[in-house]
Structure formats: C-alpha cells, structure tokens
Amino acid sequence: MSREIDVERARQDTPGCEHVLHLNNAGASLAPRPVLDAVVGHLELEARIGGYEAADRERAAVERVYDAAARLLNCGRDEIAVVENATRAWDMAFYSLTFRPGDRILTTMAEYASNYIAYLQVAQRTGAAVEVIDSDEQGQLSVDALRRAIDSRVKLISITHVPTNGGLVNPAAAVGRVAREAGIPYLLDACQSVGQMPVDVGTIGCDMLSATGRKYLRGPRGTGFLYVRRGLLDRLEPPFLDLHAATWVARDRFEIRPDARRFENWETYYAGKIGLGVAIEYALGWGIPAIGERVSGLADRLRAALGELPGVTVRDLGAERCGIVTFTMAGLDAADIKRAMAAQSINVTTSSAASTRLDMDARGLDRVVRASVHYYNTDEEVERFCRALRALARRGPGGPGQ
Ligand SMILES: Cc1ncc(COP(=O)(O)O)c(C=O)c1O
C-alpha cells in the first residue's frame, strides 16, 4: 500500500477545481499551479527578453524534462524524445520501421484510430499485413492468442495500453514477455496510461513507447514524448530529419544524432517542454503508485454508482480497469448527456466508433460517454455527477434545466 494522496492539498493546487467538476482527465486534466506558473512564466520571459534568449537562460529547466521522463518510465534520458503529442511520438517510431510484402504487424481490438490508419497506410504501401489479435473473454488482448500468432514473419507487435474508449488496461507486461522471447520489436501506445498508473519500460519490456503531456500527467497541451530503447536507436532511421535530428557534416553527407532526440525537430514549444518537466516531477512527487490506487478506487466507486442508475450500462472491459469509465444510457444520446452535464459545469466527453472502430463495431456501439477521474476528484463529485445523471434520466434530453 502506497501513501495516501492528500486530496485537499491536491485541490488547493488545482485552480480549475473551483470552477468545474472535471471528469475529462483522459481528455486533458486540469493543470496544477506549478505547471501553470512554469508555462506562463516562460511565455512571459520570452515576451520580455526574446524567445531564443529565454531558451538559453532556461536551458537547465528545459533539460529537466528528459530527466523527469526518464525517472517516470525508468529509462535513460538519452532514450527520450520530446515532441508535440503522443501521435507524433508514435508516428516517429512506427514510420522508422521498414516492412516488406508478407511481413506481419500484430495489434489489438482496442487500437486507436490514428495508429490503425498508419498501419493501413503502411500495409498499402509495402504489402505488409495488419492482424488483430483476439481479445479474451474479459475483453483484453489474449496473450495466448498473441503467442499462437507469432512466427518469423511478425515484424512488429504494436498495442494500446489503455484505449481511448474505456477503462480497459491491456496486459502490456505479458505482451512484453512474448515479444522478448520472440525477439520482435514492441511498440506500446501508453498515451492514456502514463500518469495514472506505474509504467516502467523495464518491467513492461517494450522497445518503444509513446505518451502525451496533457492527459493523466496534467502537463500542457501540445506536448508528448517517445521512449526508444538504446539498443534499437541506431537501427531506427526517423522518417523526417532536420538539422536538430542530424548534422550536415559535408556537402553530400549528414550524420544522425545517436540519442532519441533524432526523433525531435529543432523548433519546439519551450514553455510546454518546461511545463511538461514540471508536470512529471509533480506527479512523481505524489507518487505514481499512490495516484494509481486513488484513481482506480475512485473509478471503481463511480462504476458501482453508475450501475445503480436506471438505464445505465457501464461499457468498460478488461480484468484490470483504470480511471476511465464509459457508459451508455437507454434512450439518451451520448452527445446530449455531455451537453446536459456541461450546462451544470460537469465535464465529460464522448467517444465515437471512429476512434476505436474495431472494438466499437464488434460491440455494436456508436458512441459512449466517457467520464475519467483523477486523484483530485472526490467521492462528493462522483455523487454529484450521478445525481445529475439520475435527474437527466428522469426528465429526458429535452427537459428543463439544460
Ligand atoms: C490510445 C490513444 N493513443 C493516442 C492518442 C493521441 O494522443 P495525442 O492527442 O496526444 O496525439 C490518444 C488520444 O486520445 C489515445 O487515446
């Protein structure tokens, strides 16, 4: 058992808690004061003394993001690239890999649309095949099915840890064991898991991992990062290079830098980078295991409360579930529910079939409501949200008070 989160202090650190009941933490969490101060402070410095000059002066603060991300993931700072979002991080890894006709890419039912679109594009270009591993009876990736699918033509295992459309946590470490035994590169989309549960690349055994700043890490929007295992770095040629990723050493020659910053580019969001470093340090200050316990406990209580509401069906899959809670309500459209909650300053979002088509189509779902909790949410907030839903169910989408 890790130490408990001081929720009152967490809320005092979070200006947004005074204004909204925020259950859209898997969208973008409310930033804590230290992150806000770091970002705004750097923007103000840029305005005062100049952007290049501000970056020079704050070089140490910029560099701290690499140490923070390395501590968070348990890797080396040279294995981290900081980019503008999780999609770009993931793309830089994925499009660095080469595929030939007949090569196989193994993935999951829970795959995120942007990743799957990239698989399809690469499959069309190269003749590689994209294959979706079945889920087990609990709805998570079946590790047995994955093991059975391995052969010499499998060139990549690429899975989503926590999908965009639910509380499912795929068995990332068990997948890592299969990948390692078979010597197959393993790319993990940890966009939705990083910051809400321990994600240790050594324990998981992935070779590449993508993450974002604004979700469970509570960092600034427009920030993300990529981990690439040191042993793989010099075998991955990034799909784009610039004068930061490589050096033009002679008229007809360039050299790609040896570390993971080969996946970055020169111009970057310095205030965001500093803010991301502060956000990661802030999360580490609370302790990721403590955050994980608080988030999953609160989400379990929310699922249980939703289960009591008439007409509500909780849609989360998996043996292990996280802070993301999805549901539908009979006779009510997810978008109407979101709107009705917004009118009461309750932030939730919806997730549509186009974001996780394999899973949503298989379950006959078009759109679900997504309520995602963080450690600064309270049991009272969960109760208030459920009361608002109960009232909405009574009066229907067209009723008063919306
Ligand atoms: C599973 C998953 N992967 C990747 C992404 C993309 O992250 P970003 O918007 O930071 O590029 C998301 C965003 O919701 C996601 O849910």
CSV table of C-alpha atoms and ligand atoms in Angstrom, one decimal:
chain,number,residue,atom,x,y,z
A,1,MET,CA,0.0,0.0,0.0
A,2,SER,CA,1.5,3.3,-1.0
A,3,ARG,CA,0.9,6.5,0.9
A,4,GLU,CA,-2.4,8.2,0.5
A,5,ILE,CA,-3.0,11.3,-1.6
A,6,ASP,CA,-3.8,14.5,0.3
A,7,VAL,CA,-6.9,15.3,-1.8
A,8,GLU,CA,-7.4,18.7,-0.1
A,9,ARG,CA,-3.9,19.8,-0.9
A,10,ALA,CA,-4.2,18.5,-4.5
A,11,ARG,CA,-7.4,20.5,-5.0
A,12,GLN,CA,-5.8,23.6,-3.5
A,13,ASP,CA,-3.0,23.2,-6.0
A,14,THR,CA,-5.6,23.0,-8.9
A,15,PRO,CA,-7.3,26.3,-9.7
A,16,GLY,CA,-9.8,24.6,-12.0
A,17,CYS,CA,-11.3,22.7,-9.1
A,18,GLU,CA,-13.1,25.9,-8.1
A,19,HIS,CA,-14.8,26.2,-11.4
A,20,VAL,CA,-15.7,22.8,-12.8
A,21,LEU,CA,-16.4,19.2,-11.8
A,22,HIS,CA,-13.8,17.8,-14.2
A,23,LEU,CA,-14.3,14.2,-15.3
A,24,ASN,CA,-12.4,14.6,-18.6
A,25,ASN,CA,-9.0,13.8,-17.3
A,26,ALA,CA,-8.4,11.3,-20.2
A,27,GLY,CA,-9.1,14.3,-22.5
A,28,ALA,CA,-6.9,16.9,-20.7
A,29,SER,CA,-6.5,17.1,-17.0
A,30,LEU,CA,-6.7,20.3,-15.0
A,31,ALA,CA,-3.2,21.7,-14.7
A,32,PRO,CA,-1.8,22.1,-11.2
A,33,ARG,CA,-0.5,25.6,-10.2
A,34,PRO,CA,3.3,24.7,-10.6
A,35,VAL,CA,2.7,23.7,-14.2
A,36,LEU,CA,0.7,26.8,-14.9
A,37,ASP,CA,3.3,29.0,-13.4
A,38,ALA,CA,6.1,27.3,-15.3
A,39,VAL,CA,4.4,27.7,-18.7
A,40,VAL,CA,3.1,31.2,-18.1
A,41,GLY,CA,6.5,32.2,-16.6
A,42,HIS,CA,8.4,31.1,-19.6
A,43,LEU,CA,6.0,32.7,-22.0
A,44,GLU,CA,6.4,36.0,-20.1
A,45,LEU,CA,10.2,35.6,-20.2
A,46,GLU,CA,10.1,35.1,-24.0
A,47,ALA,CA,8.0,38.2,-24.3
A,48,ARG,CA,10.4,40.2,-22.1
A,49,ILE,CA,13.8,39.1,-23.4
A,50,GLY,CA,13.2,37.2,-26.6
A,51,GLY,CA,12.4,33.6,-27.4
A,52,TYR,CA,16.0,32.4,-28.2
A,53,GLU,CA,17.4,34.3,-25.2
A,54,ALA,CA,14.7,32.8,-22.9
A,55,ALA,CA,15.6,29.3,-24.1
A,56,ASP,CA,19.3,30.0,-23.4
A,57,ARG,CA,18.6,31.3,-20.0
A,58,GLU,CA,16.3,28.4,-19.0
A,59,ARG,CA,18.4,25.7,-20.6
A,60,ALA,CA,18.6,23.7,-17.4
A,61,ALA,CA,14.8,23.9,-16.9
A,62,VAL,CA,14.3,22.6,-20.5
A,63,GLU,CA,16.7,19.8,-19.9
A,64,ARG,CA,14.9,18.7,-16.8
A,65,VAL,CA,12.1,17.2,-18.8
A,66,TYR,CA,14.4,14.5,-20.1
A,67,ASP,CA,15.4,13.5,-16.5
A,68,ALA,CA,11.8,13.6,-15.3
A,69,ALA,CA,10.5,11.4,-18.2
A,70,ALA,CA,13.4,9.0,-17.7
A,71,ARG,CA,12.6,8.7,-14.0
A,72,LEU,CA,8.9,8.3,-14.8
A,73,LEU,CA,9.5,5.4,-17.3
A,74,ASN,CA,12.6,4.0,-15.7
A,75,CYS,CA,14.9,4.6,-18.7
A,76,GLY,CA,17.9,6.7,-19.7
A,77,ARG,CA,17.5,10.4,-20.5
A,78,ASP,CA,19.1,9.7,-23.9
A,79,GLU,CA,16.2,7.3,-24.7
A,80,ILE,CA,13.6,10.1,-24.5
A,81,ALA,CA,12.5,12.5,-27.3
A,82,VAL,CA,10.1,15.3,-26.5
A,83,VAL,CA,7.7,16.1,-29.3
A,84,GLU,CA,4.3,17.8,-29.8
A,85,ASN,CA,1.9,15.0,-28.9
A,86,ALA,CA,1.6,11.2,-28.5
A,87,THR,CA,0.6,10.7,-32.1
A,88,ARG,CA,3.7,12.3,-33.4
A,89,ALA,CA,5.8,10.4,-30.9
A,90,TRP,CA,4.2,7.1,-32.0
A,91,ASP,CA,4.5,8.0,-35.7
A,92,MET,CA,8.2,8.8,-35.4
A,93,ALA,CA,8.8,5.3,-34.1
A,94,PHE,CA,6.3,3.4,-36.3
A,95,TYR,CA,7.4,5.1,-39.6
A,96,SER,CA,11.0,4.4,-38.8
A,97,LEU,CA,10.4,0.7,-39.1
A,98,THR,CA,10.7,-1.0,-42.5
A,99,PHE,CA,8.2,-3.6,-43.8
A,100,ARG,CA,8.2,-5.9,-46.8
A,101,PRO,CA,5.5,-7.8,-48.5
A,102,GLY,CA,4.3,-10.6,-46.3
A,103,ASP,CA,5.6,-9.0,-43.0
A,104,ARG,CA,3.0,-9.1,-40.2
A,105,ILE,CA,2.1,-6.4,-37.8
A,106,LEU,CA,0.2,-7.7,-34.8
A,107,THR,CA,-2.2,-5.4,-32.9
A,108,THR,CA,-5.3,-5.3,-30.7
A,109,MET,CA,-9.0,-4.7,-30.9
A,110,ALA,CA,-8.6,-1.6,-28.7
A,111,GLU,CA,-6.4,0.1,-31.2
A,112,TYR,CA,-6.6,3.9,-31.6
A,113,ALA,CA,-7.7,5.2,-34.9
A,114,SER,CA,-4.6,7.2,-35.7
A,115,ASN,CA,-2.4,4.1,-35.2
A,116,TYR,CA,-4.7,1.9,-37.2
A,117,ILE,CA,-4.8,4.4,-40.1
A,118,ALA,CA,-1.0,4.3,-40.1
A,119,TYR,CA,-0.9,0.5,-40.2
A,120,LEU,CA,-3.3,0.6,-43.2
A,121,GLN,CA,-1.2,3.2,-45.0
A,122,VAL,CA,2.0,1.2,-44.4
A,123,ALA,CA,0.3,-2.0,-45.4
A,124,GLN,CA,-1.0,-0.5,-48.6
A,125,ARG,CA,2.5,0.9,-49.4
A,126,THR,CA,4.6,-2.1,-48.5
A,127,GLY,CA,2.4,-5.2,-48.8
A,128,ALA,CA,2.7,-6.0,-45.0
A,129,ALA,CA,-0.3,-7.4,-43.3
A,130,VAL,CA,-2.1,-5.9,-40.2
A,131,GLU,CA,-3.5,-8.6,-38.0
A,132,VAL,CA,-5.7,-8.1,-35.0
A,133,ILE,CA,-5.2,-10.4,-32.1
A,134,ASP,CA,-8.4,-11.7,-30.5
A,135,SER,CA,-9.4,-10.5,-27.1
A,136,ASP,CA,-10.0,-12.9,-24.3
A,137,GLU,CA,-13.4,-13.4,-22.5
A,138,GLN,CA,-12.7,-10.4,-20.3
A,139,GLY,CA,-12.2,-8.1,-23.3
A,140,GLN,CA,-8.4,-7.6,-23.1
A,141,LEU,CA,-5.8,-8.7,-25.6
A,142,SER,CA,-5.5,-12.5,-25.3
A,143,VAL,CA,-1.8,-13.2,-24.6
A,144,ASP,CA,-2.4,-16.9,-25.6
A,145,ALA,CA,-3.7,-15.8,-28.9
A,146,LEU,CA,-0.8,-13.5,-29.4
A,147,ARG,CA,1.7,-16.3,-28.6
A,148,ARG,CA,0.0,-18.5,-31.1
A,149,ALA,CA,0.2,-15.9,-33.8
A,150,ILE,CA,4.0,-15.5,-33.5
A,151,ASP,CA,6.1,-16.7,-36.4
A,152,SER,CA,9.2,-15.5,-38.3
A,153,ARG,CA,7.1,-13.0,-40.4
A,154,VAL,CA,5.9,-11.0,-37.4
A,155,LYS,CA,8.0,-7.8,-37.6
A,156,LEU,CA,6.1,-5.7,-35.0
A,157,ILE,CA,3.8,-6.1,-32.0
A,158,SER,CA,2.1,-2.8,-31.5
A,159,ILE,CA,-0.6,-2.4,-28.9
A,160,THR,CA,-2.5,0.3,-27.0
A,161,HIS,CA,-2.1,0.0,-23.2
A,162,VAL,CA,-5.3,1.9,-22.3
A,163,PRO,CA,-7.8,2.6,-25.1
A,164,THR,CA,-9.4,5.9,-25.7
A,165,ASN,CA,-12.9,4.4,-25.3
A,166,GLY,CA,-12.8,2.7,-21.9
A,167,GLY,CA,-11.2,1.6,-18.6
A,168,LEU,CA,-9.5,-1.5,-20.1
A,169,VAL,CA,-5.9,-2.0,-19.3
A,170,ASN,CA,-4.2,-4.3,-21.7
A,171,PRO,CA,-1.7,-6.8,-20.3
A,172,ALA,CA,1.4,-4.8,-21.5
A,173,ALA,CA,4.0,-6.7,-19.5
A,174,ALA,CA,2.7,-10.1,-20.5
A,175,VAL,CA,2.9,-8.9,-24.1
A,176,GLY,CA,6.4,-7.7,-23.5
A,177,ARG,CA,7.4,-11.2,-22.4
A,178,VAL,CA,6.1,-12.7,-25.6
A,179,ALA,CA,7.9,-10.0,-27.7
A,180,ARG,CA,11.2,-10.5,-25.9
A,181,GLU,CA,11.0,-14.3,-26.1
A,182,ALA,CA,10.4,-14.0,-29.9
A,183,GLY,CA,12.9,-11.1,-30.4
A,184,ILE,CA,10.2,-9.0,-32.0
A,185,PRO,CA,10.1,-5.1,-31.7
A,186,TYR,CA,7.3,-4.0,-29.4
A,187,LEU,CA,5.7,-0.5,-29.6
A,188,LEU,CA,3.4,0.5,-26.8
A,189,ASP,CA,0.9,3.3,-27.0
A,190,ALA,CA,0.9,4.5,-23.4
A,191,CYS,CA,-0.9,7.8,-24.1
A,192,GLN,CA,-3.7,7.1,-21.8
A,193,SER,CA,-1.9,5.1,-19.1
A,194,VAL,CA,1.2,7.2,-18.3
A,195,GLY,CA,0.5,9.4,-15.3
A,196,GLN,CA,-2.4,7.3,-13.9
A,197,MET,CA,-0.5,4.0,-13.2
A,198,PRO,CA,3.1,2.8,-13.0
A,199,VAL,CA,4.5,2.5,-16.5
A,200,ASP,CA,8.0,1.1,-16.3
A,201,VAL,CA,9.6,0.2,-19.6
A,202,GLY,CA,11.9,-2.4,-17.9
A,203,THR,CA,9.0,-4.2,-16.3
A,204,ILE,CA,6.9,-4.0,-19.5
A,205,GLY,CA,9.7,-4.9,-21.8
A,206,CYS,CA,8.6,-2.6,-24.7
A,207,ASP,CA,11.2,-1.2,-27.1
A,208,MET,CA,9.3,2.0,-28.0
A,209,LEU,CA,6.6,3.8,-26.1
A,210,SER,CA,4.6,7.0,-26.8
A,211,ALA,CA,2.9,9.3,-24.3
A,212,THR,CA,1.2,12.7,-24.1
A,213,GLY,CA,1.5,15.5,-21.6
A,214,ARG,CA,-2.0,16.9,-21.2
A,215,LYS,CA,-3.8,13.7,-20.1
A,216,TYR,CA,-3.0,12.0,-16.8
A,217,LEU,CA,0.3,13.8,-16.4
A,218,ARG,CA,-1.5,17.1,-16.1
A,219,GLY,CA,1.0,18.8,-18.4
A,220,PRO,CA,0.5,21.4,-21.1
A,221,ARG,CA,-1.4,20.7,-24.3
A,222,GLY,CA,0.8,20.3,-27.3
A,223,THR,CA,3.4,18.1,-25.6
A,224,GLY,CA,4.3,14.5,-25.8
A,225,PHE,CA,7.2,12.1,-25.7
A,226,LEU,CA,8.7,9.0,-27.1
A,227,TYR,CA,10.9,6.4,-25.4
A,228,VAL,CA,13.1,4.2,-27.7
A,229,ARG,CA,15.3,1.5,-26.1
A,230,ARG,CA,19.0,2.4,-26.5
A,231,GLY,CA,19.8,-0.8,-28.3
A,232,LEU,CA,17.3,0.0,-31.1
A,233,LEU,CA,18.2,3.7,-31.5
A,234,ASP,CA,20.8,3.4,-34.2
A,235,ARG,CA,18.7,0.9,-36.1
A,236,LEU,CA,15.8,3.3,-36.5
A,237,GLU,CA,16.1,6.0,-39.1
A,238,PRO,CA,13.5,8.7,-38.4
A,239,PRO,CA,11.0,9.3,-41.3
A,240,PHE,CA,12.0,13.0,-41.2
A,241,LEU,CA,15.3,14.6,-40.4
A,242,ASP,CA,16.3,18.2,-39.8
A,243,LEU,CA,19.3,20.0,-38.5
A,244,HIS,CA,18.5,19.1,-34.9
A,245,ALA,CA,18.0,15.4,-35.6
A,246,ALA,CA,21.0,15.2,-37.8
A,247,THR,CA,24.1,17.3,-38.7
A,248,TRP,CA,25.1,18.3,-42.2
A,249,VAL,CA,28.8,17.3,-41.9
A,250,ALA,CA,29.8,17.6,-45.6
A,251,ARG,CA,28.2,18.7,-48.8
A,252,ASP,CA,26.9,15.2,-49.5
A,253,ARG,CA,26.7,13.7,-46.0
A,254,PHE,CA,24.8,14.0,-42.8
A,255,GLU,CA,25.0,12.2,-39.5
A,256,ILE,CA,22.0,11.3,-37.4
A,257,ARG,CA,22.4,12.1,-33.8
A,258,PRO,CA,22.9,9.0,-31.6
A,259,ASP,CA,20.3,9.6,-28.9
A,260,ALA,CA,16.5,9.6,-29.1
A,261,ARG,CA,16.4,13.3,-29.9
A,262,ARG,CA,16.9,12.1,-33.5
A,263,PHE,CA,13.1,11.9,-33.4
A,264,GLU,CA,12.6,15.5,-32.5
A,265,ASN,CA,12.9,18.6,-34.6
A,266,TRP,CA,14.5,21.9,-34.0
A,267,GLU,CA,11.7,24.4,-33.4
A,268,THR,CA,9.7,23.4,-30.3
A,269,TYR,CA,7.3,24.6,-27.6
A,270,TYR,CA,9.9,25.6,-24.9
A,271,ALA,CA,7.3,26.7,-22.4
A,272,GLY,CA,5.5,23.4,-22.9
A,273,LYS,CA,8.7,21.4,-22.5
A,274,ILE,CA,9.5,23.1,-19.3
A,275,GLY,CA,5.8,22.7,-18.2
A,276,LEU,CA,5.9,19.0,-19.0
A,277,GLY,CA,9.0,18.5,-17.0
A,278,VAL,CA,7.3,20.2,-14.0
A,279,ALA,CA,4.2,18.2,-14.5
A,280,ILE,CA,6.1,14.9,-14.5
A,281,GLU,CA,8.1,16.0,-11.4
A,282,TYR,CA,4.8,17.0,-9.7
A,283,ALA,CA,3.3,13.6,-10.5
A,284,LEU,CA,6.4,11.8,-9.1
A,285,GLY,CA,6.1,14.0,-6.0
A,286,TRP,CA,2.7,12.5,-5.3
A,287,GLY,CA,4.0,9.0,-6.2
A,288,ILE,CA,2.6,7.2,-9.2
A,289,PRO,CA,1.5,4.1,-7.2
A,290,ALA,CA,-0.5,6.4,-4.9
A,291,ILE,CA,-2.0,8.1,-7.8
A,292,GLY,CA,-2.9,4.8,-9.4
A,293,GLU,CA,-4.6,3.5,-6.2
A,294,ARG,CA,-6.6,6.7,-5.8
A,295,VAL,CA,-7.7,6.8,-9.4
A,296,SER,CA,-8.7,3.2,-9.7
A,297,GLY,CA,-10.5,3.3,-6.4
A,298,LEU,CA,-12.5,6.3,-7.4
A,299,ALA,CA,-13.3,4.9,-10.8
A,300,ASP,CA,-14.5,1.6,-9.2
A,301,ARG,CA,-16.8,3.6,-7.0
A,302,LEU,CA,-18.1,5.6,-10.0
A,303,ARG,CA,-18.7,2.3,-11.9
A,304,ALA,CA,-20.6,0.9,-9.0
A,305,ALA,CA,-22.7,4.1,-8.6
A,306,LEU,CA,-23.5,4.2,-12.3
A,307,GLY,CA,-24.5,0.5,-12.1
A,308,GLU,CA,-27.3,1.6,-9.7
A,309,LEU,CA,-28.7,4.2,-12.1
A,310,PRO,CA,-31.8,3.1,-14.1
A,311,GLY,CA,-31.0,2.6,-17.8
A,312,VAL,CA,-27.2,3.0,-17.4
A,313,THR,CA,-24.9,0.3,-18.9
A,314,VAL,CA,-21.2,0.6,-17.9
A,315,ARG,CA,-19.1,-0.4,-21.0
A,316,ASP,CA,-15.6,-0.9,-19.6
A,317,LEU,CA,-13.9,-4.1,-20.5
A,318,GLY,CA,-10.9,-6.0,-19.0
A,319,ALA,CA,-9.7,-7.8,-15.9
A,320,GLU,CA,-7.8,-4.7,-14.8
A,321,ARG,CA,-9.6,-1.3,-15.1
A,322,CYS,CA,-8.3,2.2,-14.7
A,323,GLY,CA,-9.6,5.7,-14.2
A,324,ILE,CA,-11.6,5.9,-17.4
A,325,VAL,CA,-15.3,5.0,-17.1
A,326,THR,CA,-17.5,4.7,-20.1
A,327,PHE,CA,-21.3,4.1,-20.3
A,328,THR,CA,-24.4,4.5,-22.2
A,329,MET,CA,-27.9,5.5,-21.1
A,330,ALA,CA,-31.0,3.9,-22.6
A,331,GLY,CA,-33.0,6.5,-24.7
A,332,LEU,CA,-30.3,9.2,-24.3
A,333,ASP,CA,-27.7,10.1,-26.9
A,334,ALA,CA,-24.2,10.4,-25.5
A,335,ALA,CA,-23.7,13.8,-27.0
A,336,ASP,CA,-26.9,15.0,-25.3
A,337,ILE,CA,-25.6,13.7,-22.0
A,338,LYS,CA,-22.3,15.5,-22.4
A,339,ARG,CA,-24.2,18.7,-23.2
A,340,ALA,CA,-26.5,18.4,-20.3
A,341,MET,CA,-23.6,17.8,-17.9
A,342,ALA,CA,-21.7,20.8,-19.4
A,343,ALA,CA,-24.7,23.0,-18.6
A,344,GLN,CA,-24.0,22.1,-14.9
A,345,SER,CA,-20.2,22.7,-15.2
A,346,ILE,CA,-19.6,18.9,-15.2
A,347,ASN,CA,-17.0,18.0,-17.8
A,348,VAL,CA,-17.3,14.6,-19.5
A,349,THR,CA,-16.7,13.7,-23.1
A,350,THR,CA,-17.9,11.1,-25.6
A,351,SER,CA,-16.0,8.5,-27.6
A,352,SER,CA,-17.2,7.5,-31.0
A,353,ALA,CA,-16.8,4.4,-33.2
A,354,ALA,CA,-14.4,6.2,-35.5
A,355,SER,CA,-11.8,6.4,-32.7
A,356,THR,CA,-11.7,2.7,-31.9
A,357,ARG,CA,-13.6,1.2,-34.7
A,358,LEU,CA,-12.6,-2.5,-34.3
A,359,ASP,CA,-13.8,-2.6,-30.7
A,360,MET,CA,-16.9,-0.4,-31.1
A,361,ASP,CA,-18.1,-2.2,-34.2
A,362,ALA,CA,-17.7,-5.6,-32.5
A,363,ARG,CA,-19.8,-4.4,-29.6
A,364,GLY,CA,-22.3,-2.6,-31.7
A,365,LEU,CA,-21.6,0.7,-30.1
A,366,ASP,CA,-21.8,4.0,-31.9
A,367,ARG,CA,-20.8,6.4,-29.1
A,368,VAL,CA,-20.3,6.2,-25.4
A,369,VAL,CA,-20.0,8.8,-22.6
A,370,ARG,CA,-16.5,8.9,-21.1
A,371,ALA,CA,-16.0,10.1,-17.5
A,372,SER,CA,-12.4,9.9,-16.5
A,373,VAL,CA,-11.4,10.6,-12.9
A,374,HIS,CA,-8.1,11.8,-11.4
A,375,TYR,CA,-6.8,11.9,-7.9
A,376,TYR,CA,-8.1,15.4,-7.2
A,377,ASN,CA,-11.7,14.3,-7.9
A,378,THR,CA,-13.7,13.4,-4.8
A,379,ASP,CA,-16.4,11.0,-3.7
A,380,GLU,CA,-18.7,14.0,-3.4
A,381,GLU,CA,-18.1,14.9,-7.1
A,382,VAL,CA,-18.8,11.3,-8.1
A,383,GLU,CA,-22.1,11.5,-6.2
A,384,ARG,CA,-23.0,14.9,-7.7
A,385,PHE,CA,-22.3,13.6,-11.2
A,386,CYS,CA,-24.6,10.6,-10.6
A,387,ARG,CA,-27.3,12.8,-9.2
A,388,ALA,CA,-27.1,14.9,-12.3
A,389,LEU,CA,-27.4,11.8,-14.5
A,390,ARG,CA,-30.4,10.5,-12.5
A,391,ALA,CA,-32.2,13.8,-12.9
A,392,LEU,CA,-31.4,13.8,-16.6
A,393,ALA,CA,-32.8,10.2,-16.9
A,394,ARG,CA,-36.0,11.4,-15.3
A,395,ARG,CA,-36.6,14.4,-17.4
A,396,GLY,CA,-35.0,13.2,-20.7
A,397,PRO,CA,-32.9,15.2,-23.1
A,398,GLY,CA,-35.5,17.8,-24.0
A,399,GLY,CA,-36.4,18.5,-20.3
A,400,PRO,CA,-35.9,21.8,-18.5
A,401,GLY,CA,-32.7,22.9,-16.9
A,402,GLN,CA,-30.4,22.2,-19.8
B,1,LIG,C1,-4.9,5.5,-27.0
B,1,LIG,C2,-4.6,6.8,-27.6
B,1,LIG,N1,-3.4,6.9,-28.3
B,1,LIG,C3,-3.0,8.1,-28.8
B,1,LIG,C4,-3.8,9.2,-28.6
B,1,LIG,C5,-3.3,10.5,-29.3
B,1,LIG,O1,-2.7,11.4,-28.4
B,1,LIG,P1,-2.3,12.8,-28.8
B,1,LIG,O2,-3.6,13.5,-29.0
B,1,LIG,O3,-1.5,13.4,-27.7
B,1,LIG,O4,-1.6,12.8,-30.1
B,1,LIG,C6,-5.0,9.2,-27.9
B,1,LIG,C7,-5.7,10.4,-27.7
B,1,LIG,O5,-6.8,10.4,-27.2
B,1,LIG,C8,-5.3,7.9,-27.4
B,1,LIG,O6,-6.5,7.8,-26.6
